[in-house]
Amino acid sequence: MEIKKSAVAGTVESSDIMVTVAPNQEEKITIALDSSVEKQYGQEIRDLIENTLKRLDVTAAKVTAVDKGALDCTIQARTLTAVYRASEVAEYDWKEIDSWNA
């Protein structure tokens, strides 16, 4: 999936995460994370974001995430939404997305 523009999903409220996805001219994925639980879960959050991007076939993106203690399902949902918005794709492949939880 090609990232065409910058897009945001989520908030900076407690138990949420704000994920911003933007195009990256360097043809790689970069993740900048600001998290209230960085020391405990920072690497797991980065891995979850990166794995979600890979499942969506995103190969180049700049991701900025501001986490306030979000659960994994919230991190995944916010990343998914930001990618679809940034890619300007209007239709979700629900069957494929649902298979991630199998």
Short mmCIF file of C-alpha atoms in Angstrom, two decimals:
data_model
loop_
_atom_site.label_atom_id
_atom_site.label_comp_id
_atom_site.label_asym_id
_atom_site.label_seq_id
_atom_site.Cartn_x
_atom_site.Cartn_y
_atom_site.Cartn_z
CA MET A 1 0.00 0.00 0.00
CA GLU A 2 1.43 3.38 -0.98
CA ILE A 3 1.37 6.25 1.52
CA LYS A 4 0.29 9.30 -0.48
CA LYS A 5 -0.19 11.94 2.23
CA SER A 6 0.08 12.51 5.96
CA ALA A 7 -2.81 11.21 8.06
CA VAL A 8 -3.64 10.87 11.76
CA ALA A 9 -5.76 8.51 13.83
CA GLY A 10 -6.38 8.51 17.58
CA THR A 11 -6.03 10.98 20.41
CA VAL A 12 -3.65 11.78 23.24
CA GLU A 13 -6.23 10.90 25.87
CA SER A 14 -5.48 8.33 28.56
CA SER A 15 -5.43 4.72 27.26
CA ASP A 16 -5.21 5.85 23.62
CA ILE A 17 -2.51 6.45 21.03
CA MET A 18 -2.23 9.06 18.28
CA VAL A 19 -0.60 7.61 15.18
CA THR A 20 0.57 9.84 12.33
CA VAL A 21 1.62 8.20 9.06
CA ALA A 22 3.41 10.17 6.33
CA PRO A 23 5.25 9.35 3.09
CA ASN A 24 8.93 8.49 3.39
CA GLN A 25 11.17 9.23 0.40
CA GLU A 26 13.88 6.94 1.83
CA GLU A 27 11.79 3.85 0.97
CA LYS A 28 11.87 2.46 4.50
CA ILE A 29 9.75 2.45 7.62
CA THR A 30 10.74 4.76 10.46
CA ILE A 31 8.92 4.86 13.78
CA ALA A 32 9.23 7.66 16.34
CA LEU A 33 7.53 6.77 19.62
CA ASP A 34 6.69 8.98 22.60
CA SER A 35 5.11 6.79 25.25
CA SER A 36 4.23 7.05 28.91
CA VAL A 37 5.18 3.35 29.16
CA GLU A 38 8.30 3.52 26.96
CA LYS A 39 10.58 1.68 29.38
CA GLN A 40 8.21 -1.24 29.88
CA TYR A 41 6.57 -1.62 26.47
CA GLY A 42 8.35 0.63 23.96
CA GLN A 43 9.83 -2.16 21.85
CA GLU A 44 6.57 -4.14 21.81
CA ILE A 45 4.67 -1.04 20.64
CA ARG A 46 7.19 -0.43 17.84
CA ASP A 47 7.03 -4.11 16.81
CA LEU A 48 3.22 -4.07 16.73
CA ILE A 49 3.16 -0.92 14.57
CA GLU A 50 5.78 -2.36 12.21
CA ASN A 51 4.00 -5.72 11.92
CA THR A 52 0.70 -3.96 11.16
CA LEU A 53 2.41 -1.95 8.41
CA LYS A 54 3.92 -5.12 6.94
CA ARG A 55 0.52 -6.85 6.90
CA LEU A 56 -0.82 -3.86 4.95
CA ASP A 57 2.12 -4.11 2.50
CA VAL A 58 3.49 -0.70 3.49
CA THR A 59 7.19 -0.53 2.64
CA ALA A 60 7.88 3.19 3.06
CA ALA A 61 6.41 5.38 5.79
CA LYS A 62 7.29 7.78 8.56
CA VAL A 63 5.27 6.91 11.65
CA THR A 64 5.00 9.10 14.71
CA ALA A 65 3.15 7.64 17.68
CA VAL A 66 2.21 9.40 20.92
CA ASP A 67 1.07 6.70 23.32
CA LYS A 68 -0.81 7.14 26.57
CA GLY A 69 -1.03 3.49 27.61
CA ALA A 70 -3.07 2.06 24.73
CA LEU A 71 -3.85 -1.64 24.50
CA ASP A 72 -2.50 -3.68 21.57
CA CYS A 73 -5.88 -3.76 19.81
CA THR A 74 -6.06 0.05 19.98
CA ILE A 75 -2.52 0.47 18.65
CA GLN A 76 -3.30 -1.84 15.75
CA ALA A 77 -6.64 -0.14 14.98
CA ARG A 78 -5.13 3.37 15.05
CA THR A 79 -2.23 2.30 12.81
CA LEU A 80 -4.61 0.62 10.36
CA THR A 81 -6.87 3.67 10.20
CA ALA A 82 -3.99 6.12 9.72
CA VAL A 83 -2.55 3.98 6.90
CA TYR A 84 -5.88 3.73 5.08
CA ARG A 85 -6.38 7.49 5.40
CA ALA A 86 -2.82 8.22 4.23
CA SER A 87 -3.22 5.85 1.29
CA GLU A 88 -6.57 7.41 0.33
CA VAL A 89 -8.13 3.94 0.23
CA ALA A 90 -11.85 4.07 0.95
CA GLU A 91 -12.67 0.37 1.16
CA TYR A 92 -11.32 -1.94 3.84
CA ASP A 93 -10.65 -5.62 3.18
CA TRP A 94 -12.48 -6.78 6.30
CA LYS A 95 -11.97 -10.46 5.54
CA GLU A 96 -8.20 -10.02 5.42
CA ILE A 97 -8.12 -7.82 8.53
CA ASP A 98 -10.35 -10.25 10.44
CA SER A 99 -7.98 -13.10 9.58
CA TRP A 100 -5.22 -11.38 11.57
CA ASN A 101 -7.03 -12.35 14.77
CA ALA A 102 -7.46 -16.02 13.86
#
